[in-house]
């Protein structure tokens, strides 16, 4: 089993733009429309090539005018890319231009800037660019990040390409083994951000919102206090809830919004909470459980609606040492009451990245970056043509075995995530062996809460993402 671990990459993308790649240099410039001097390093990025991201040397933008960025496999491929066996610019998720300085500052020195692609050249062949007018290059989170000219999720502005809607990959159709890509572009209508330019400023102290993930320890089959919760990431809008053990947005770290549906289009420190009630479960032993999300709002704070599920799965605080002891069977993912939007795994798989990276078990369900394990589920939920538009409920029902006892016949403790109606004292949730609720102050998810993706992301989140989630590169 192989997981591509893009969910976490996905969330990194939403916060500050993805890692970049490219050899870049200025071929022309004009003064900006401000008194401040501009020194903004832009580089060409390739997201998800050989399972990772690449970047080369940036060009320094000093004003309006034409610039050029390039990436050459022969000179710019990282050691990680070489180790992954990358030999050509193939099967990538997105190629885009972003501000390197935002990776450390969290924002770009310009608040607005338009970009027009003048040429996309691959191995000396100029491709057809369909963009006719300049577009805004600064996202609502304040980061210069173009998201294209090539993007498997949001669309491309180059004709000679093909996009795989299942694997979310882009390839060039007229070049057999592409080695170098060059993009010439013109920047215009630059507006400096407040405090931009070369003035020395004292950066704000980052908000301390999370702690460390607790050590997983050994699996205790006699325990009745392990928990399980849904993670989810929505393609298009990047609205998400991450896995229990996600290091940035997880319940385990005490993130204040971990039990909620959020988007971070305005930055990780400015998460926007959305409507949606999660019901999590306490695993009281062997039995059948259901986690749910009811009446969710998947339209993000920028007004972008959801269009597919990047990630749906179950995350737990079961330690990795339980991998060979605990089994998850008959896991059914259901959206609304639709017979079409339903899929069952006779035996579900644990995400190997969760085991390796954080030491906890996350159950794979829908993961658009993991076609090895999640192919059939992805075809149901990760297909834009299947998107129901209005989502009233998402549920995952699964059977757990491997404990040394069965869950009580009267049902386990079900809890509504903190901050929603009808929550129990500790914010835990009730298992679905039957529909009777039981008052019990034991167990439950830690207060204050969790895709990136991601695999992922995206989740994936996200799946993004994630959820030790995987996430896509979004515009």
mmCIF file of N, CA and C in Angstrom, residues 271-386:
data_model
loop_
_atom_site.group_PDB
_atom_site.id
_atom_site.type_symbol
_atom_site.label_atom_id
_atom_site.label_comp_id
_atom_site.label_asym_id
_atom_site.label_seq_id
_atom_site.Cartn_x
_atom_site.Cartn_y
_atom_site.Cartn_z
ATOM 1 N N UNK A 271 -8.676 31.365 10.842
ATOM 2 C CA UNK A 271 -9.589 30.327 10.366
ATOM 3 C C UNK A 271 -11.028 30.803 10.466
ATOM 4 N N UNK A 272 -11.793 30.536 9.415
ATOM 5 C CA UNK A 272 -13.211 30.900 9.383
ATOM 6 C C UNK A 272 -14.032 29.643 9.655
ATOM 7 N N UNK A 273 -14.849 29.687 10.689
ATOM 8 C CA UNK A 273 -15.657 28.534 11.084
ATOM 9 C C UNK A 273 -16.946 28.498 10.266
ATOM 10 N N UNK A 274 -17.316 27.307 9.801
ATOM 11 C CA UNK A 274 -18.515 27.121 8.986
ATOM 12 C C UNK A 274 -19.553 26.307 9.750
ATOM 13 N N UNK A 275 -20.814 26.443 9.315
ATOM 14 C CA UNK A 275 -21.870 25.611 9.867
ATOM 15 C C UNK A 275 -21.585 24.144 9.569
ATOM 16 N N UNK A 276 -22.007 23.284 10.470
ATOM 17 C CA UNK A 276 -21.807 21.853 10.311
ATOM 18 C C UNK A 276 -21.590 21.214 11.667
ATOM 19 N N UNK A 277 -22.356 20.170 11.971
ATOM 20 C CA UNK A 277 -22.260 19.511 13.282
ATOM 21 C C UNK A 277 -21.614 18.145 13.115
ATOM 22 N N UNK A 278 -20.459 17.971 13.726
ATOM 23 C CA UNK A 278 -19.782 16.674 13.724
ATOM 24 C C UNK A 278 -20.231 15.844 14.918
ATOM 25 N N UNK A 279 -20.454 14.579 14.683
ATOM 26 C CA UNK A 279 -20.685 13.626 15.760
ATOM 27 C C UNK A 279 -19.551 12.623 15.741
ATOM 28 N N UNK A 280 -18.787 12.595 16.812
ATOM 29 C CA UNK A 280 -17.638 11.710 16.947
ATOM 30 C C UNK A 280 -18.011 10.543 17.853
ATOM 31 N N UNK A 281 -17.128 9.562 17.996
ATOM 32 C CA UNK A 281 -17.456 8.408 18.833
ATOM 33 C C UNK A 281 -16.323 8.035 19.770
ATOM 34 N N UNK A 282 -16.711 7.463 20.893
ATOM 35 C CA UNK A 282 -15.770 6.843 21.811
ATOM 36 C C UNK A 282 -15.833 5.339 21.570
ATOM 37 N N UNK A 283 -14.702 4.721 21.346
ATOM 38 C CA UNK A 283 -14.655 3.292 21.044
ATOM 39 C C UNK A 283 -14.664 2.503 22.353
ATOM 40 N N UNK A 284 -15.830 1.973 22.691
ATOM 41 C CA UNK A 284 -16.002 1.265 23.952
ATOM 42 C C UNK A 284 -15.708 -0.234 23.830
ATOM 43 N N UNK A 285 -15.119 -0.629 22.718
ATOM 44 C CA UNK A 285 -14.823 -2.038 22.485
ATOM 45 C C UNK A 285 -15.207 -2.431 21.076
ATOM 46 N N UNK A 286 -15.204 -3.739 20.796
ATOM 47 C CA UNK A 286 -15.584 -4.228 19.477
ATOM 48 C C UNK A 286 -17.042 -3.884 19.205
ATOM 49 N N UNK A 287 -17.332 -3.391 18.021
ATOM 50 C CA UNK A 287 -18.703 -3.025 17.696
ATOM 51 C C UNK A 287 -18.772 -2.191 16.444
ATOM 52 N N UNK A 288 -19.965 -1.729 16.119
ATOM 53 C CA UNK A 288 -20.198 -0.914 14.937
ATOM 54 C C UNK A 288 -20.499 0.513 15.355
ATOM 55 N N UNK A 289 -19.870 1.453 14.677
ATOM 56 C CA UNK A 289 -19.941 2.859 15.050
ATOM 57 C C UNK A 289 -20.256 3.708 13.826
ATOM 58 N N UNK A 290 -20.766 4.906 14.073
ATOM 59 C CA UNK A 290 -21.022 5.852 12.991
ATOM 60 C C UNK A 290 -20.566 7.242 13.402
ATOM 61 N N UNK A 291 -19.787 7.878 12.536
ATOM 62 C CA UNK A 291 -19.430 9.292 12.712
ATOM 63 C C UNK A 291 -20.138 10.072 11.615
ATOM 64 N N UNK A 292 -20.571 11.278 11.925
ATOM 65 C CA UNK A 292 -21.374 12.034 10.972
ATOM 66 C C UNK A 292 -20.979 13.504 10.924
ATOM 67 N N UNK A 293 -21.368 14.129 9.825
ATOM 68 C CA UNK A 293 -21.316 15.573 9.657
ATOM 69 C C UNK A 293 -22.682 15.973 9.094
ATOM 70 N N UNK A 294 -23.382 16.851 9.811
ATOM 71 C CA UNK A 294 -24.727 17.228 9.396
ATOM 72 C C UNK A 294 -24.806 18.704 9.038
ATOM 73 N N UNK A 295 -25.566 18.990 7.991
ATOM 74 C CA UNK A 295 -25.859 20.346 7.527
ATOM 75 C C UNK A 295 -24.605 21.206 7.374
ATOM 76 N N UNK A 296 -23.630 20.728 6.615
ATOM 77 C CA UNK A 296 -22.385 21.481 6.466
ATOM 78 C C UNK A 296 -22.503 22.626 5.461
ATOM 79 N N UNK A 297 -21.718 23.654 5.691
ATOM 80 C CA UNK A 297 -21.571 24.758 4.740
ATOM 81 C C UNK A 297 -20.192 24.628 4.103
ATOM 82 N N UNK A 298 -20.146 24.222 2.841
ATOM 83 C CA UNK A 298 -18.887 23.973 2.161
ATOM 84 C C UNK A 298 -18.426 25.133 1.280
ATOM 85 N N UNK A 299 -19.106 26.284 1.359
ATOM 86 C CA UNK A 299 -18.672 27.459 0.596
ATOM 87 C C UNK A 299 -17.711 28.264 1.455
ATOM 88 N N UNK A 300 -16.510 28.547 0.932
ATOM 89 C CA UNK A 300 -15.496 29.170 1.769
ATOM 90 C C UNK A 300 -15.736 30.668 1.948
ATOM 91 N N UNK A 301 -14.878 31.296 2.730
ATOM 92 C CA UNK A 301 -15.066 32.703 3.087
ATOM 93 C C UNK A 301 -14.883 33.632 1.902
ATOM 94 N N UNK A 302 -14.269 33.135 0.819
ATOM 95 C CA UNK A 302 -14.125 33.936 -0.392
ATOM 96 C C UNK A 302 -15.318 33.764 -1.328
ATOM 97 N N UNK A 303 -16.276 32.911 -0.929
ATOM 98 C CA UNK A 303 -17.463 32.704 -1.738
ATOM 99 C C UNK A 303 -17.360 31.571 -2.739
ATOM 100 N N UNK A 304 -16.292 30.770 -2.662
ATOM 101 C CA UNK A 304 -16.108 29.653 -3.586
ATOM 102 C C UNK A 304 -16.818 28.415 -3.053
ATOM 103 N N UNK A 305 -17.670 27.832 -3.869
ATOM 104 C CA UNK A 305 -18.447 26.672 -3.448
ATOM 105 C C UNK A 305 -17.645 25.384 -3.620
ATOM 106 N N UNK A 306 -18.032 24.344 -2.881
ATOM 107 C CA UNK A 306 -17.408 23.040 -3.041
ATOM 108 C C UNK A 306 -17.824 22.388 -4.337
ATOM 109 N N UNK A 307 -16.978 21.442 -4.817
ATOM 110 C CA UNK A 307 -17.305 20.782 -6.080
ATOM 111 C C UNK A 307 -16.971 19.298 -6.089
ATOM 112 N N UNK A 308 -16.285 18.800 -5.085
ATOM 113 C CA UNK A 308 -16.016 17.374 -4.962
ATOM 114 C C UNK A 308 -15.442 17.111 -3.574
ATOM 115 N N UNK A 309 -15.372 15.830 -3.191
ATOM 116 C CA UNK A 309 -14.754 15.458 -1.917
ATOM 117 C C UNK A 309 -13.315 15.041 -2.190
ATOM 118 N N UNK A 310 -12.376 15.820 -1.677
ATOM 119 C CA UNK A 310 -10.973 15.413 -1.759
ATOM 120 C C UNK A 310 -10.678 14.291 -0.775
ATOM 121 N N UNK A 311 -11.288 14.388 0.404
ATOM 122 C CA UNK A 311 -11.003 13.445 1.480
ATOM 123 C C UNK A 311 -12.250 13.189 2.325
ATOM 124 N N UNK A 312 -12.490 11.956 2.643
ATOM 125 C CA UNK A 312 -13.425 11.563 3.697
ATOM 126 C C UNK A 312 -12.796 10.346 4.366
ATOM 127 N N UNK A 313 -12.685 10.361 5.665
ATOM 128 C CA UNK A 313 -12.124 9.208 6.355
ATOM 129 C C UNK A 313 -12.371 9.283 7.849
ATOM 130 N N UNK A 314 -11.794 8.352 8.566
ATOM 131 C CA UNK A 314 -11.932 8.290 10.018
ATOM 132 C C UNK A 314 -10.542 8.354 10.637
ATOM 133 N N UNK A 315 -10.347 9.292 11.543
ATOM 134 C CA UNK A 315 -9.084 9.366 12.266
ATOM 135 C C UNK A 315 -9.319 8.964 13.714
ATOM 136 N N UNK A 316 -8.281 8.425 14.349
ATOM 137 C CA UNK A 316 -8.414 7.932 15.720
ATOM 138 C C UNK A 316 -7.186 8.304 16.530
ATOM 139 N N UNK A 317 -7.281 8.075 17.836
ATOM 140 C CA UNK A 317 -6.093 8.165 18.673
ATOM 141 C C UNK A 317 -5.592 6.772 19.044
ATOM 142 N N UNK A 318 -5.988 5.773 18.236
ATOM 143 C CA UNK A 318 -5.411 4.439 18.398
ATOM 144 C C UNK A 318 -3.947 4.496 17.997
ATOM 145 N N UNK A 319 -3.045 4.039 18.845
ATOM 146 C CA UNK A 319 -1.620 4.115 18.510
ATOM 147 C C UNK A 319 -1.253 3.188 17.362
ATOM 148 N N UNK A 320 -0.158 3.503 16.704
ATOM 149 C CA UNK A 320 0.295 2.707 15.567
ATOM 150 C C UNK A 320 0.557 1.258 15.953
ATOM 151 N N UNK A 321 0.832 1.011 17.218
ATOM 152 C CA UNK A 321 1.083 -0.356 17.674
ATOM 153 C C UNK A 321 -0.161 -1.233 17.551
ATOM 154 N N UNK A 322 -1.324 -0.625 17.294
ATOM 155 C CA UNK A 322 -2.562 -1.392 17.121
ATOM 156 C C UNK A 322 -2.783 -1.812 15.668
ATOM 157 N N UNK A 323 -1.868 -1.446 14.771
ATOM 158 C CA UNK A 323 -2.071 -1.684 13.342
ATOM 159 C C UNK A 323 -2.369 -3.146 13.028
ATOM 160 N N UNK A 324 -1.630 -4.059 13.638
ATOM 161 C CA UNK A 324 -1.813 -5.475 13.346
ATOM 162 C C UNK A 324 -2.840 -6.152 14.253
ATOM 163 N N UNK A 325 -3.421 -5.384 15.161
ATOM 164 C CA UNK A 325 -4.372 -5.953 16.115
ATOM 165 C C UNK A 325 -5.808 -5.512 15.833
ATOM 166 N N UNK A 326 -5.964 -4.258 15.463
ATOM 167 C CA UNK A 326 -7.299 -3.706 15.231
ATOM 168 C C UNK A 326 -7.634 -3.759 13.745
ATOM 169 N N UNK A 327 -8.845 -4.191 13.423
ATOM 170 C CA UNK A 327 -9.318 -4.204 12.042
ATOM 171 C C UNK A 327 -10.561 -3.339 11.925
ATOM 172 N N UNK A 328 -10.651 -2.654 10.775
ATOM 173 C CA UNK A 328 -11.837 -1.856 10.461
ATOM 174 C C UNK A 328 -12.495 -2.504 9.244
ATOM 175 N N UNK A 329 -13.693 -3.029 9.413
ATOM 176 C CA UNK A 329 -14.382 -3.724 8.322
ATOM 177 C C UNK A 329 -15.745 -3.087 8.059
ATOM 178 N N UNK A 330 -16.307 -3.452 6.905
ATOM 179 C CA UNK A 330 -17.644 -2.975 6.521
ATOM 180 C C UNK A 330 -17.778 -1.465 6.709
ATOM 181 N N UNK A 331 -16.780 -0.722 6.232
ATOM 182 C CA UNK A 331 -16.820 0.730 6.374
ATOM 183 C C UNK A 331 -17.596 1.328 5.198
ATOM 184 N N UNK A 332 -18.728 1.928 5.495
ATOM 185 C CA UNK A 332 -19.597 2.500 4.464
ATOM 186 C C UNK A 332 -19.591 4.018 4.561
ATOM 187 N N UNK A 333 -19.247 4.663 3.455
ATOM 188 C CA UNK A 333 -19.285 6.122 3.352
ATOM 189 C C UNK A 333 -20.559 6.496 2.610
ATOM 190 N N UNK A 334 -21.326 7.407 3.166
ATOM 191 C CA UNK A 334 -22.623 7.771 2.589
ATOM 192 C C UNK A 334 -22.790 9.284 2.612
ATOM 193 N N UNK A 335 -23.198 9.860 1.481
ATOM 194 C CA UNK A 335 -23.508 11.285 1.401
ATOM 195 C C UNK A 335 -24.990 11.446 1.099
ATOM 196 N N UNK A 336 -25.676 12.238 1.918
ATOM 197 C CA UNK A 336 -27.129 12.383 1.838
ATOM 198 C C UNK A 336 -27.769 10.994 1.904
ATOM 199 N N UNK A 337 -28.848 10.790 1.188
ATOM 200 C CA UNK A 337 -29.464 9.459 1.131
ATOM 201 C C UNK A 337 -29.295 8.862 -0.249
ATOM 202 N N UNK A 338 -28.299 9.356 -0.959
ATOM 203 C CA UNK A 338 -28.112 8.959 -2.351
ATOM 204 C C UNK A 338 -27.506 7.566 -2.467
ATOM 205 N N UNK A 339 -28.147 6.725 -3.261
ATOM 206 C CA UNK A 339 -27.591 5.388 -3.515
ATOM 207 C C UNK A 339 -26.333 5.485 -4.356
ATOM 208 N N UNK A 340 -26.217 6.542 -5.152
ATOM 209 C CA UNK A 340 -25.034 6.727 -5.984
ATOM 210 C C UNK A 340 -23.829 7.138 -5.142
ATOM 211 N N UNK A 341 -24.076 8.017 -4.157
ATOM 212 C CA UNK A 341 -22.986 8.518 -3.322
ATOM 213 C C UNK A 341 -22.825 7.638 -2.090
ATOM 214 N N UNK A 342 -22.493 6.389 -2.333
ATOM 215 C CA UNK A 342 -22.330 5.406 -1.264
ATOM 216 C C UNK A 342 -21.274 4.395 -1.687
ATOM 217 N N UNK A 343 -20.377 4.083 -0.756
ATOM 218 C CA UNK A 343 -19.336 3.093 -1.066
ATOM 219 C C UNK A 343 -18.958 2.356 0.211
ATOM 220 N N UNK A 344 -18.715 1.036 0.084
ATOM 221 C CA UNK A 344 -18.348 0.212 1.240
ATOM 222 C C UNK A 344 -17.014 -0.489 1.006
ATOM 223 N N UNK A 345 -16.131 -0.375 1.992
ATOM 224 C CA UNK A 345 -14.899 -1.152 2.027
ATOM 225 C C UNK A 345 -15.144 -2.399 2.882
ATOM 226 N N UNK A 346 -15.048 -3.600 2.337
ATOM 227 C CA UNK A 346 -15.177 -4.802 3.176
ATOM 228 C C UNK A 346 -14.131 -4.794 4.296
ATOM 229 N N UNK A 347 -12.912 -4.373 3.956
ATOM 230 C CA UNK A 347 -11.886 -4.155 4.974
ATOM 231 C C UNK A 347 -11.122 -2.902 4.606
ATOM 232 N N UNK A 348 -11.142 -1.916 5.492
ATOM 233 C CA UNK A 348 -10.502 -0.640 5.221
ATOM 234 C C UNK A 348 -9.017 -0.695 5.566
ATOM 235 N N UNK A 349 -8.263 0.229 5.003
ATOM 236 C CA UNK A 349 -6.810 0.284 5.207
ATOM 237 C C UNK A 349 -6.438 1.501 6.038
ATOM 238 N N UNK A 350 -5.377 1.338 6.828
ATOM 239 C CA UNK A 350 -4.847 2.457 7.592
ATOM 240 C C UNK A 350 -3.855 3.234 6.732
ATOM 241 N N UNK A 351 -3.851 4.546 6.899
ATOM 242 C CA UNK A 351 -2.939 5.408 6.162
ATOM 243 C C UNK A 351 -1.517 5.207 6.691
ATOM 244 N N UNK A 352 -0.599 4.717 5.856
ATOM 245 C CA UNK A 352 0.766 4.477 6.340
ATOM 246 C C UNK A 352 1.486 5.749 6.760
ATOM 247 N N UNK A 353 1.083 6.903 6.198
ATOM 248 C CA UNK A 353 1.731 8.153 6.596
ATOM 249 C C UNK A 353 1.378 8.536 8.022
ATOM 250 N N UNK A 354 0.130 8.269 8.419
ATOM 251 C CA UNK A 354 -0.249 8.543 9.798
ATOM 252 C C UNK A 354 0.539 7.687 10.771
ATOM 253 N N UNK A 355 0.764 6.439 10.374
ATOM 254 C CA UNK A 355 1.536 5.519 11.218
ATOM 255 C C UNK A 355 2.981 5.972 11.314
ATOM 256 N N UNK A 356 3.555 6.319 10.180
ATOM 257 C CA UNK A 356 4.972 6.668 10.132
ATOM 258 C C UNK A 356 5.256 8.038 10.732
ATOM 259 N N UNK A 357 4.414 9.017 10.413
ATOM 260 C CA UNK A 357 4.726 10.405 10.752
ATOM 261 C C UNK A 357 4.229 10.851 12.119
ATOM 262 N N UNK A 358 3.072 10.336 12.567
ATOM 263 C CA UNK A 358 2.534 10.797 13.845
ATOM 264 C C UNK A 358 2.267 9.672 14.828
ATOM 265 N N UNK A 359 2.310 8.424 14.355
ATOM 266 C CA UNK A 359 2.174 7.298 15.270
ATOM 267 C C UNK A 359 0.759 6.931 15.647
ATOM 268 N N UNK A 360 -0.235 7.401 14.863
ATOM 269 C CA UNK A 360 -1.633 7.078 15.149
ATOM 270 C C UNK A 360 -2.308 6.509 13.907
ATOM 271 N N UNK A 361 -3.438 5.824 14.109
ATOM 272 C CA UNK A 361 -4.139 5.167 13.012
ATOM 273 C C UNK A 361 -5.222 6.071 12.424
ATOM 274 N N UNK A 362 -5.108 6.316 11.129
ATOM 275 C CA UNK A 362 -6.139 7.011 10.363
ATOM 276 C C UNK A 362 -6.636 6.048 9.296
ATOM 277 N N UNK A 363 -7.934 5.979 9.118
ATOM 278 C CA UNK A 363 -8.520 5.028 8.185
ATOM 279 C C UNK A 363 -8.763 5.718 6.845
ATOM 280 N N UNK A 364 -8.197 5.157 5.781
ATOM 281 C CA UNK A 364 -8.385 5.717 4.448
ATOM 282 C C UNK A 364 -9.806 5.463 3.965
ATOM 283 N N UNK A 365 -10.393 6.468 3.346
ATOM 284 C CA UNK A 365 -11.718 6.323 2.762
ATOM 285 C C UNK A 365 -11.710 6.880 1.360
ATOM 286 N N UNK A 366 -11.992 8.172 1.244
ATOM 287 C CA UNK A 366 -11.812 8.908 -0.005
ATOM 288 C C UNK A 366 -10.505 9.679 0.117
ATOM 289 N N UNK A 367 -9.653 9.566 -0.886
ATOM 290 C CA UNK A 367 -8.381 10.290 -0.890
ATOM 291 C C UNK A 367 -7.958 10.420 -2.341
ATOM 292 N N UNK A 368 -8.198 11.589 -2.937
ATOM 293 C CA UNK A 368 -7.980 11.732 -4.378
ATOM 294 C C UNK A 368 -6.508 11.653 -4.757
ATOM 295 N N UNK A 369 -5.613 11.719 -3.765
ATOM 296 C CA UNK A 369 -4.192 11.590 -4.073
ATOM 297 C C UNK A 369 -3.697 10.162 -3.875
ATOM 298 N N UNK A 370 -4.551 9.304 -3.433
ATOM 299 C CA UNK A 370 -4.158 7.917 -3.226
ATOM 300 C C UNK A 370 -5.030 7.028 -4.109
ATOM 301 N N UNK A 371 -4.561 6.795 -5.322
ATOM 302 C CA UNK A 371 -5.331 5.979 -6.261
ATOM 303 C C UNK A 371 -5.058 4.492 -6.069
ATOM 304 N N UNK A 372 -3.994 4.167 -5.352
ATOM 305 C CA UNK A 372 -3.659 2.755 -5.136
ATOM 306 C C UNK A 372 -4.698 2.059 -4.266
ATOM 307 N N UNK A 373 -5.124 2.735 -3.193
ATOM 308 C CA UNK A 373 -6.034 2.131 -2.231
ATOM 309 C C UNK A 373 -7.471 2.614 -2.428
ATOM 310 N N UNK A 374 -7.615 3.887 -2.791
ATOM 311 C CA UNK A 374 -8.936 4.522 -2.764
ATOM 312 C C UNK A 374 -9.565 4.714 -4.145
ATOM 313 N N UNK A 375 -9.102 3.971 -5.132
ATOM 314 C CA UNK A 375 -9.544 4.189 -6.512
ATOM 315 C C UNK A 375 -11.048 4.207 -6.668
ATOM 316 N N UNK A 376 -11.737 3.165 -6.187
ATOM 317 C CA UNK A 376 -13.183 3.054 -6.392
ATOM 318 C C UNK A 376 -13.959 4.110 -5.609
ATOM 319 N N UNK A 377 -13.546 4.363 -4.384
ATOM 320 C CA UNK A 377 -14.216 5.402 -3.589
ATOM 321 C C UNK A 377 -13.990 6.774 -4.216
ATOM 322 N N UNK A 378 -12.791 7.008 -4.737
ATOM 323 C CA UNK A 378 -12.506 8.283 -5.399
ATOM 324 C C UNK A 378 -13.403 8.488 -6.612
ATOM 325 N N UNK A 379 -13.673 7.408 -7.333
ATOM 326 C CA UNK A 379 -14.519 7.507 -8.524
ATOM 327 C C UNK A 379 -15.937 7.923 -8.165
ATOM 328 N N UNK A 380 -16.374 7.591 -6.950
ATOM 329 C CA UNK A 380 -17.719 7.957 -6.513
ATOM 330 C C UNK A 380 -17.751 9.385 -5.977
ATOM 331 N N UNK A 381 -16.878 9.690 -5.037
ATOM 332 C CA UNK A 381 -16.955 10.954 -4.315
ATOM 333 C C UNK A 381 -16.009 12.024 -4.858
ATOM 334 N N UNK A 382 -14.950 11.628 -5.558
ATOM 335 C CA UNK A 382 -13.975 12.587 -6.052
ATOM 336 C C UNK A 382 -14.215 13.009 -7.489
ATOM 337 N N UNK A 383 -15.384 12.713 -8.011
ATOM 338 C CA UNK A 383 -15.755 13.059 -9.380
ATOM 339 C C UNK A 383 -16.676 14.274 -9.345
ATOM 340 N N UNK A 384 -16.262 15.367 -9.987
ATOM 341 C CA UNK A 384 -17.070 16.592 -9.968
ATOM 342 C C UNK A 384 -18.483 16.359 -10.508
ATOM 343 N N UNK A 385 -18.606 15.454 -11.474
ATOM 344 C CA UNK A 385 -19.919 15.224 -12.074
ATOM 345 C C UNK A 385 -20.890 14.566 -11.093
ATOM 346 N N UNK A 386 -20.377 13.992 -9.999
ATOM 347 C CA UNK A 386 -21.228 13.365 -8.980
ATOM 348 C C UNK A 386 -21.577 14.302 -7.822
#
